[in-house]
Each structure stands twice: as C-alpha cells, then as structure tokens.
PDB file of C-alpha atoms in Angstrom:
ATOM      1  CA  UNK A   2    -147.586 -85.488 -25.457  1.00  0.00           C
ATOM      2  CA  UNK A   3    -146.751 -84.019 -28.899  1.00  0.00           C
ATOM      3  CA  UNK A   4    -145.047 -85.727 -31.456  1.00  0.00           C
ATOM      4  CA  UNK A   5    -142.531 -83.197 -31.773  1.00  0.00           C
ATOM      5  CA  UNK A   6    -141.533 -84.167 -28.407  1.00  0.00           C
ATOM      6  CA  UNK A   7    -141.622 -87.748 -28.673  1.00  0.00           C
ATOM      7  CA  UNK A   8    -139.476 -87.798 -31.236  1.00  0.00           C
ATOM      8  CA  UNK A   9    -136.570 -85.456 -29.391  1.00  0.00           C
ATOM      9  CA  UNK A  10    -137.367 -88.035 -26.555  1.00  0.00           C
ATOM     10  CA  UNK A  11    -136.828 -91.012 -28.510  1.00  0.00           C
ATOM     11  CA  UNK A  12    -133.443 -89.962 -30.426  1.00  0.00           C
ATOM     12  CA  UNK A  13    -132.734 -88.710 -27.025  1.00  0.00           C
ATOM     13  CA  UNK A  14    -132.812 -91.886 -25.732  1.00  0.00           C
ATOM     14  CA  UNK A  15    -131.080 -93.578 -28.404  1.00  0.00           C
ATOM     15  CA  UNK A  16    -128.108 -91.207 -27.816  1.00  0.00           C
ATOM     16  CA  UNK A  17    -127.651 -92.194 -24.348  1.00  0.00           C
ATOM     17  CA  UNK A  18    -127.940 -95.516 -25.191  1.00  0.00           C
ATOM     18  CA  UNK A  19    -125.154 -95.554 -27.254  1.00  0.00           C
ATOM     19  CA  UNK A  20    -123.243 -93.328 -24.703  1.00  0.00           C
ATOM     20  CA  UNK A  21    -124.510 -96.087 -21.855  1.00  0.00           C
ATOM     21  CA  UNK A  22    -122.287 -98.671 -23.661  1.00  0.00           C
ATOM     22  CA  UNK A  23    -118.969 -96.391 -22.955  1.00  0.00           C
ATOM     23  CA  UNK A  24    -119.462 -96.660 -18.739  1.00  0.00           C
ATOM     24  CA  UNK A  25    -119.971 -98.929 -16.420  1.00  0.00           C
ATOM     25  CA  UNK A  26    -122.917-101.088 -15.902  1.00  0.00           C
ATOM     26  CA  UNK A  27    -123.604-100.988 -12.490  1.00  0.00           C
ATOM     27  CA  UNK A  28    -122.639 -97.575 -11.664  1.00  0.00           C
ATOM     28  CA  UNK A  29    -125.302 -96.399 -14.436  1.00  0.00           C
ATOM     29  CA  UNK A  30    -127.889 -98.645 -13.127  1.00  0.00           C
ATOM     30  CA  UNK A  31    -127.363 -97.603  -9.829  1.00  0.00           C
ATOM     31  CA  UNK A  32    -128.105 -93.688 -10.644  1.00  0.00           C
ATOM     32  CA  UNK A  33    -130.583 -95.451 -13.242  1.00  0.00           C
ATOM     33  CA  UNK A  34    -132.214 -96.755  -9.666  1.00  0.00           C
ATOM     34  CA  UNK A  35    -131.555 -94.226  -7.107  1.00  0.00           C
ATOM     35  CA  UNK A  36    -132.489 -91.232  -9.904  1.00  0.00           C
ATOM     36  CA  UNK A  37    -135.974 -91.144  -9.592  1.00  0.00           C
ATOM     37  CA  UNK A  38    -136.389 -91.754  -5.929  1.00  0.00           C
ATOM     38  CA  UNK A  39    -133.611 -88.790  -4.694  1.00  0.00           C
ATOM     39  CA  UNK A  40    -135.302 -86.153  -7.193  1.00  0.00           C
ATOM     40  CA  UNK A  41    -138.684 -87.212  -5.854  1.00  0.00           C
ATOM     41  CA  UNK A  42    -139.481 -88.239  -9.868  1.00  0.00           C
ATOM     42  CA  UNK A  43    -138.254 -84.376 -10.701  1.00  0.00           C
ATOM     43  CA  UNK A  44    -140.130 -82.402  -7.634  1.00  0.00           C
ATOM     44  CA  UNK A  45    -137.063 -81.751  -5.381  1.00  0.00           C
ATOM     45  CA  UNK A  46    -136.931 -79.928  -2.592  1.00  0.00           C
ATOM     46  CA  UNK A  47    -133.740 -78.778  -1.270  1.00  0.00           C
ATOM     47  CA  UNK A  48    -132.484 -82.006   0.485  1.00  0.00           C
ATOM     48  CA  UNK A  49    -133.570 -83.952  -2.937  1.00  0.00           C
ATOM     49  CA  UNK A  50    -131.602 -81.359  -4.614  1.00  0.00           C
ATOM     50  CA  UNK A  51    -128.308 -82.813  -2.292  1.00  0.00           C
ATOM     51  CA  UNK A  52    -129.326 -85.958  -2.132  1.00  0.00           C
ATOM     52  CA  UNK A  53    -129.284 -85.972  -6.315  1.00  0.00           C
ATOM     53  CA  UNK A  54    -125.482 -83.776  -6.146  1.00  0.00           C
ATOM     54  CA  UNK A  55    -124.141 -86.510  -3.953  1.00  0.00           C
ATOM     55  CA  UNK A  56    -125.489 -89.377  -5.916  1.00  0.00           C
ATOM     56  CA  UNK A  57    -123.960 -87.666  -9.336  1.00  0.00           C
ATOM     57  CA  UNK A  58    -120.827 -87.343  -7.422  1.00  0.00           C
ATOM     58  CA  UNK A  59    -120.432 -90.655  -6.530  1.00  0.00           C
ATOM     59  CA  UNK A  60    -120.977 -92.024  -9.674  1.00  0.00           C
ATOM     60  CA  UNK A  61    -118.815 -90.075 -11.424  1.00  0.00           C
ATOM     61  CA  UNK A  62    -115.914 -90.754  -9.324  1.00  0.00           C
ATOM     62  CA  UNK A  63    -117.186 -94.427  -9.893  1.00  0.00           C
ATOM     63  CA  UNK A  64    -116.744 -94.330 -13.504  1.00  0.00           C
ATOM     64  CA  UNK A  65    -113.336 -92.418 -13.301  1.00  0.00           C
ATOM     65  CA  UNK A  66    -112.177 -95.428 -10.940  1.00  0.00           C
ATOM     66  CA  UNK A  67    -113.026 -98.019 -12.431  1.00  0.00           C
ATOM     67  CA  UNK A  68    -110.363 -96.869 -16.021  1.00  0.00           C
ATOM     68  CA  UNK A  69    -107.768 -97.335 -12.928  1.00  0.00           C
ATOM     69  CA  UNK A  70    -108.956-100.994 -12.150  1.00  0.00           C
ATOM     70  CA  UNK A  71    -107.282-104.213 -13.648  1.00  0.00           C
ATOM     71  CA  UNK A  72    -107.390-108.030 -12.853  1.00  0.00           C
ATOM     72  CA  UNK A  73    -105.689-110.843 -13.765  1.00  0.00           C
ATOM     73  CA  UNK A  74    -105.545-114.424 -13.759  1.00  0.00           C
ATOM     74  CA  UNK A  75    -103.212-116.819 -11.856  1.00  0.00           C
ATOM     75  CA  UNK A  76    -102.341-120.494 -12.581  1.00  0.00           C
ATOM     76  CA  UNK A  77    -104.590-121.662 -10.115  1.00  0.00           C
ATOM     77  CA  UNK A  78    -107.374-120.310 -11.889  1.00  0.00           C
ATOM     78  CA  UNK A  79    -107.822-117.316  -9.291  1.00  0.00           C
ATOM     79  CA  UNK A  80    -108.890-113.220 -10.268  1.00  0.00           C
ATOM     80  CA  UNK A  81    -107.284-110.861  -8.645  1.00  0.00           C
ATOM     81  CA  UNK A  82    -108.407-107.412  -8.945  1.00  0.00           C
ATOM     82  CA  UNK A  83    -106.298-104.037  -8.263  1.00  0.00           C
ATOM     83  CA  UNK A  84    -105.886-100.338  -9.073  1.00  0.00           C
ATOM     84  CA  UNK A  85    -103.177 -99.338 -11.601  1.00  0.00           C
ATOM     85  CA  UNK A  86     -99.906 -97.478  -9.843  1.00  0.00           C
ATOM     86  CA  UNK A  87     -96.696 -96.215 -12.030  1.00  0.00           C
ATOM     87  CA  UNK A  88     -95.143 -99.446 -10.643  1.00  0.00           C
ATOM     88  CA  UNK A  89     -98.175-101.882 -11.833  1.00  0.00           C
ATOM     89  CA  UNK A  90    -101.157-103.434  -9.768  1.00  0.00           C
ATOM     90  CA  UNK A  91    -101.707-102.251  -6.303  1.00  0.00           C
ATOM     91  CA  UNK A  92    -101.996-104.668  -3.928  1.00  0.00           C
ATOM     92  CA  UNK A  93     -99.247-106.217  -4.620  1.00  0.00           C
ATOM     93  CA  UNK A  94     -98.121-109.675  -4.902  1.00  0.00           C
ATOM     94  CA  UNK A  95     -94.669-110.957  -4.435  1.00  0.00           C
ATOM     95  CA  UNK A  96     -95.027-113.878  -6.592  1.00  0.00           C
ATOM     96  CA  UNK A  97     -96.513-111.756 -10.223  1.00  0.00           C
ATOM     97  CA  UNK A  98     -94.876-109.741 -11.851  1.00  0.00           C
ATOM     98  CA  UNK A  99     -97.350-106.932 -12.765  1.00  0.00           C
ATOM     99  CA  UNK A 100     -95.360-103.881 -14.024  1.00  0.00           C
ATOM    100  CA  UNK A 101     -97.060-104.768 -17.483  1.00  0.00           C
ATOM    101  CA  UNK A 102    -100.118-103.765 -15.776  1.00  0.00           C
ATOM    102  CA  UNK A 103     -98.839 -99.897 -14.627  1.00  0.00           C
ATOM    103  CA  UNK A 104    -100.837 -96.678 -15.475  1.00  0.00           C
ATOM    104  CA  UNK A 105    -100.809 -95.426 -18.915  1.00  0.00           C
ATOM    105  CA  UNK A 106    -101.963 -92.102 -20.718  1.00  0.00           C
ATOM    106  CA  UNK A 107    -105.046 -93.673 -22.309  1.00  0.00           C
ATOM    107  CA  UNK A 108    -105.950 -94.525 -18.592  1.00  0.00           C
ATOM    108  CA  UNK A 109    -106.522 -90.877 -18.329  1.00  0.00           C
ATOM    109  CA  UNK A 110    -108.202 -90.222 -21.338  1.00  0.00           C
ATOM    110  CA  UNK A 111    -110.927 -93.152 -20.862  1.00  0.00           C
ATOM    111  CA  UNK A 112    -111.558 -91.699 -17.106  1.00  0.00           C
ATOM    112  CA  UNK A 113    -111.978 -88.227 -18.605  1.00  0.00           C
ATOM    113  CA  UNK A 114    -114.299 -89.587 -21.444  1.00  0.00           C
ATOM    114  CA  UNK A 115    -116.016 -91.711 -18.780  1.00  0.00           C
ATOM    115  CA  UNK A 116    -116.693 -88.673 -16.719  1.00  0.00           C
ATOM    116  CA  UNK A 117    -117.986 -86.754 -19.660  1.00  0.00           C
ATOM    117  CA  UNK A 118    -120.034 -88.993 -20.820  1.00  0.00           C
ATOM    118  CA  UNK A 119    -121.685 -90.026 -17.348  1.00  0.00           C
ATOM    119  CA  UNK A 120    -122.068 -85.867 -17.255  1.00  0.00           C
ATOM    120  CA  UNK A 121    -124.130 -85.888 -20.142  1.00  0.00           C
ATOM    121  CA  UNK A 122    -126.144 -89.131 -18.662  1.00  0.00           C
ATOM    122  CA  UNK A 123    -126.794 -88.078 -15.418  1.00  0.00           C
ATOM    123  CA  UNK A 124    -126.985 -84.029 -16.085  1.00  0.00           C
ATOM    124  CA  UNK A 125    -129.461 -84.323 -19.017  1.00  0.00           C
ATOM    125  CA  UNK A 126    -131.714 -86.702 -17.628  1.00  0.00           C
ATOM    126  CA  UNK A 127    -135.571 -86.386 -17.417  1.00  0.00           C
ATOM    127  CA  UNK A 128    -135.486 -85.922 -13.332  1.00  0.00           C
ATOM    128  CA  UNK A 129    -132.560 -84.215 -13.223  1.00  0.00           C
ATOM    129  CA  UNK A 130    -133.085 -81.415 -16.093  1.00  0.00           C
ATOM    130  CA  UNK A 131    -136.521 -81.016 -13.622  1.00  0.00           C
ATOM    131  CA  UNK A 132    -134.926 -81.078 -10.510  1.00  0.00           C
ATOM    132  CA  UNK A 133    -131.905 -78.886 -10.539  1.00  0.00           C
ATOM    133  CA  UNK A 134    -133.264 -76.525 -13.505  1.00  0.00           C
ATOM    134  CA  UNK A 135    -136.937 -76.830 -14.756  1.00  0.00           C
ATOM    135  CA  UNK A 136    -137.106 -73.723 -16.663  1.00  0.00           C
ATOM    136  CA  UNK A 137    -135.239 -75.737 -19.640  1.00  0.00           C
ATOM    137  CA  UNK A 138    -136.928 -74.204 -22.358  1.00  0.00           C
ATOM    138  CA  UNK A 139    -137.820 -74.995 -26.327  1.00  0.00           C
ATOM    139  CA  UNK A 140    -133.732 -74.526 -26.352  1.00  0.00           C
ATOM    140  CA  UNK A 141    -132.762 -76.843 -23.838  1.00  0.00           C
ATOM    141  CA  UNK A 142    -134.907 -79.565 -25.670  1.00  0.00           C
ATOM    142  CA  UNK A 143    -132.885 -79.221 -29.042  1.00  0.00           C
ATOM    143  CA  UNK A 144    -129.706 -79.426 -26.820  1.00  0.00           C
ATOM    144  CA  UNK A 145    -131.290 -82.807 -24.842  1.00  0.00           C
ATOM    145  CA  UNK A 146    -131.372 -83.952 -28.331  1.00  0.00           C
ATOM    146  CA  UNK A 147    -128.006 -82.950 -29.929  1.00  0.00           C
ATOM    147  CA  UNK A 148    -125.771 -83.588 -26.999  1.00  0.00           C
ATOM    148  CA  UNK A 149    -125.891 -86.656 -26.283  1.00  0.00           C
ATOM    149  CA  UNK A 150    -125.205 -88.411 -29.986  1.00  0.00           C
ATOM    150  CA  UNK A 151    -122.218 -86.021 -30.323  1.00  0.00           C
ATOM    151  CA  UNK A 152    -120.685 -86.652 -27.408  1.00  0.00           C
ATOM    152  CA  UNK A 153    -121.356 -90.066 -28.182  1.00  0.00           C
ATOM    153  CA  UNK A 154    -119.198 -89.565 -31.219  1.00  0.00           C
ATOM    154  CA  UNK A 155    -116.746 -87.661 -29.615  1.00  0.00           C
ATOM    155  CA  UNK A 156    -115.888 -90.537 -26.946  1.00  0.00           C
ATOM    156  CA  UNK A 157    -116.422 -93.454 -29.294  1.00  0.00           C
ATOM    157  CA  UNK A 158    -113.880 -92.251 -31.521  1.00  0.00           C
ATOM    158  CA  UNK A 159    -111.459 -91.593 -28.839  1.00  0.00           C
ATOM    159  CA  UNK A 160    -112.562 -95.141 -27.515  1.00  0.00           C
ATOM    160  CA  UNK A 161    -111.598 -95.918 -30.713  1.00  0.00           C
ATOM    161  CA  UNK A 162    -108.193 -94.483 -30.833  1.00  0.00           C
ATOM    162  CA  UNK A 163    -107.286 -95.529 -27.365  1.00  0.00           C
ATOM    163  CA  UNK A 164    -108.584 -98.939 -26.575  1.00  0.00           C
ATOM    164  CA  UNK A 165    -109.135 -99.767 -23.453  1.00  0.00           C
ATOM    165  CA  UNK A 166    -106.855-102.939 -22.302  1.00  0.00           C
ATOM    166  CA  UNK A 167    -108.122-102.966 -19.095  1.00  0.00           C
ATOM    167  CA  UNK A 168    -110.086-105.936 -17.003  1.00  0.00           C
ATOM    168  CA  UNK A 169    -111.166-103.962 -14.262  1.00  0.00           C
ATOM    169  CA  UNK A 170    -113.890-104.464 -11.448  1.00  0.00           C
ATOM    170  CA  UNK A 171    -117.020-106.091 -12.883  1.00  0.00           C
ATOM    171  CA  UNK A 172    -114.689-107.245 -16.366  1.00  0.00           C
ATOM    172  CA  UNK A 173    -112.904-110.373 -15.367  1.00  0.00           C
ATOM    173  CA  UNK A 174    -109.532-110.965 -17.176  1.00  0.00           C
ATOM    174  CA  UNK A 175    -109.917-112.932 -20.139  1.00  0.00           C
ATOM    175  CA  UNK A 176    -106.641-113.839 -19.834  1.00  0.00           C
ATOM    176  CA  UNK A 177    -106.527-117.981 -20.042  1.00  0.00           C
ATOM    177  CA  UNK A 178    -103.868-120.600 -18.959  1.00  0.00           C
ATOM    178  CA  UNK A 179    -100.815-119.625 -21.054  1.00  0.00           C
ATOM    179  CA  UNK A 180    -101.407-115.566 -20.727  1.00  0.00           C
ATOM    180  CA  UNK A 181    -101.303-116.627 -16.825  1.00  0.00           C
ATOM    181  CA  UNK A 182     -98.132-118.500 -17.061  1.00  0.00           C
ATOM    182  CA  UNK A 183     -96.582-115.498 -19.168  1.00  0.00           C
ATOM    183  CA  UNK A 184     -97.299-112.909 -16.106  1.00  0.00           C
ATOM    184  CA  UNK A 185     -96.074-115.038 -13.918  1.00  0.00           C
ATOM    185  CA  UNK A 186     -92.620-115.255 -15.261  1.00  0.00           C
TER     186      UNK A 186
END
C-alpha cells in the first residue's frame, strides 16, 4: 500500500470513530460484524449486494429507534424501558406518571443525525464502497476522507445544541432513589 493511502485510511478511520461515538453500540457492531461476511469481504454478487441493502436498512431504522426509546427507574429499584408517544412512555403504567417522558423536537433531530451519520458509516465503508460501487476513483478517496470528520462536526454540534435526555435501550436510567420518587408522584 502507498502512503498516500494509508494516511486517507487512517484519518478516515479516525473520522468514523468520532462519528461511532454519536450511535448506538450494538447496532454499529452488529453491521461492524455482519459487514464483511454479507459483502463477501467486498466481492458481492447480487444476493450479497441484498443481503448488504437489508442489513443497512435495518440498522438504520435501529439507530432512528432507539432516539424514541426511554427508561426509567421505580422505587423498587426496577428499569422499565419504552418508546416515547405525545402522551409519554408507551407501555404504559397506571401507577407512573410519565408525560415528562413524551416526544420532543430534538427527538427528531438526534434520529435524523443518527441516520446520517450511520449513512456515512455504513455507505463509506471499505466493503461496502467495493461492493455496491468499486469504480470509486482518486475522487471518491478524497471524499472517504473529508466526509466523515465533517459530518462528524455537523452532528456533534447539533448533539451539542440538542442534548439528548434520553435513557433508552442499552442506556439504563441514571435516575436514583429520589428522581424515582419524583416520577412517581
């Protein structure tokens, strides 16, 4: 390999790392995982090629629904998970109160970020960029290595400006014995 391109592959690299901290862990290791094996490391055929879609797909809506997840702690020391409604935390329990919990604008715009930057993840990686187009010239390469720290920008400022409250699936609430008591009410 040439140095040239190690060094778009390393800032490459860096970039998504900073964009990996901005999505889910698991749903990133999973196409982390699966990647490789549905591209056939890059040389995909045309059910690799569907295989890879549907993988992306999933994902995606992954990251999207997990900005709509929440949990919360009861008195008895229990998490309860659920997805964020106008009305607050679907299911439902008689006994909380959860309207503080209802869907809110920077809901969207974390999802949307989310989804943008899993995009740039999942559409610019190695197996990927050789799977679904492999004619990614000299240009391509400068754009492997410009996208991702921009949109990295991009979403971490946003990330910045709309902070996430949420404690959804995989983020327990932090909440401890007095925040439970104060839901409760």
């Amino acid at each position: 390999m040439s140095k040239t391109f190690k060094a778009i592959r390393d800032r490459t690299y860096s970039g998504v790392g900073d964009l990996i901290k901005l999505l889910p862990t698991g749903t990133v290791f999973l196409f982390q995982f699966l990647n490789p094996v549905l591209t056939n490391n890059g040389h995909c055929l045309l059910i690799n090629k569907y295989l890879t879609g549907a993988l992306i797909v999933v994902c995606a809506f992954s990251c999207c629904f997990t900005c709509f997840t929440d949990s919360y702690r009861t008195r008895d020391g229990y998490v309860h998970y659920g997805v964020a409604t106008m009305k607050g935390l679907w299911p439902d329990s008689s006994s909380v109160d959860l309207s503080s919990k209802r869907l809110r604008v920077g809901d969207f715009v974390h999802a949307f970020f989310s989804l943008i930057v899993f995009s740039v993840i999942s559409l610019l990686d190695a197996n990927t960029v050789n799977c679904f187009y492999p004619g990614f010239g000299s240009t391509g390469k400068i754009f492997l290595m410009v996208l991702p720290p921009v949109i990295g920008v991009i979403s971490g400022a946003v990330f910045t400006v709309f902070p996430s409250r949420r404690h959804g699936i995989g983020n327990p609430s932090d909440h401890n014995e007095d925040d439970a008591s104060e839901i409760e009410k």
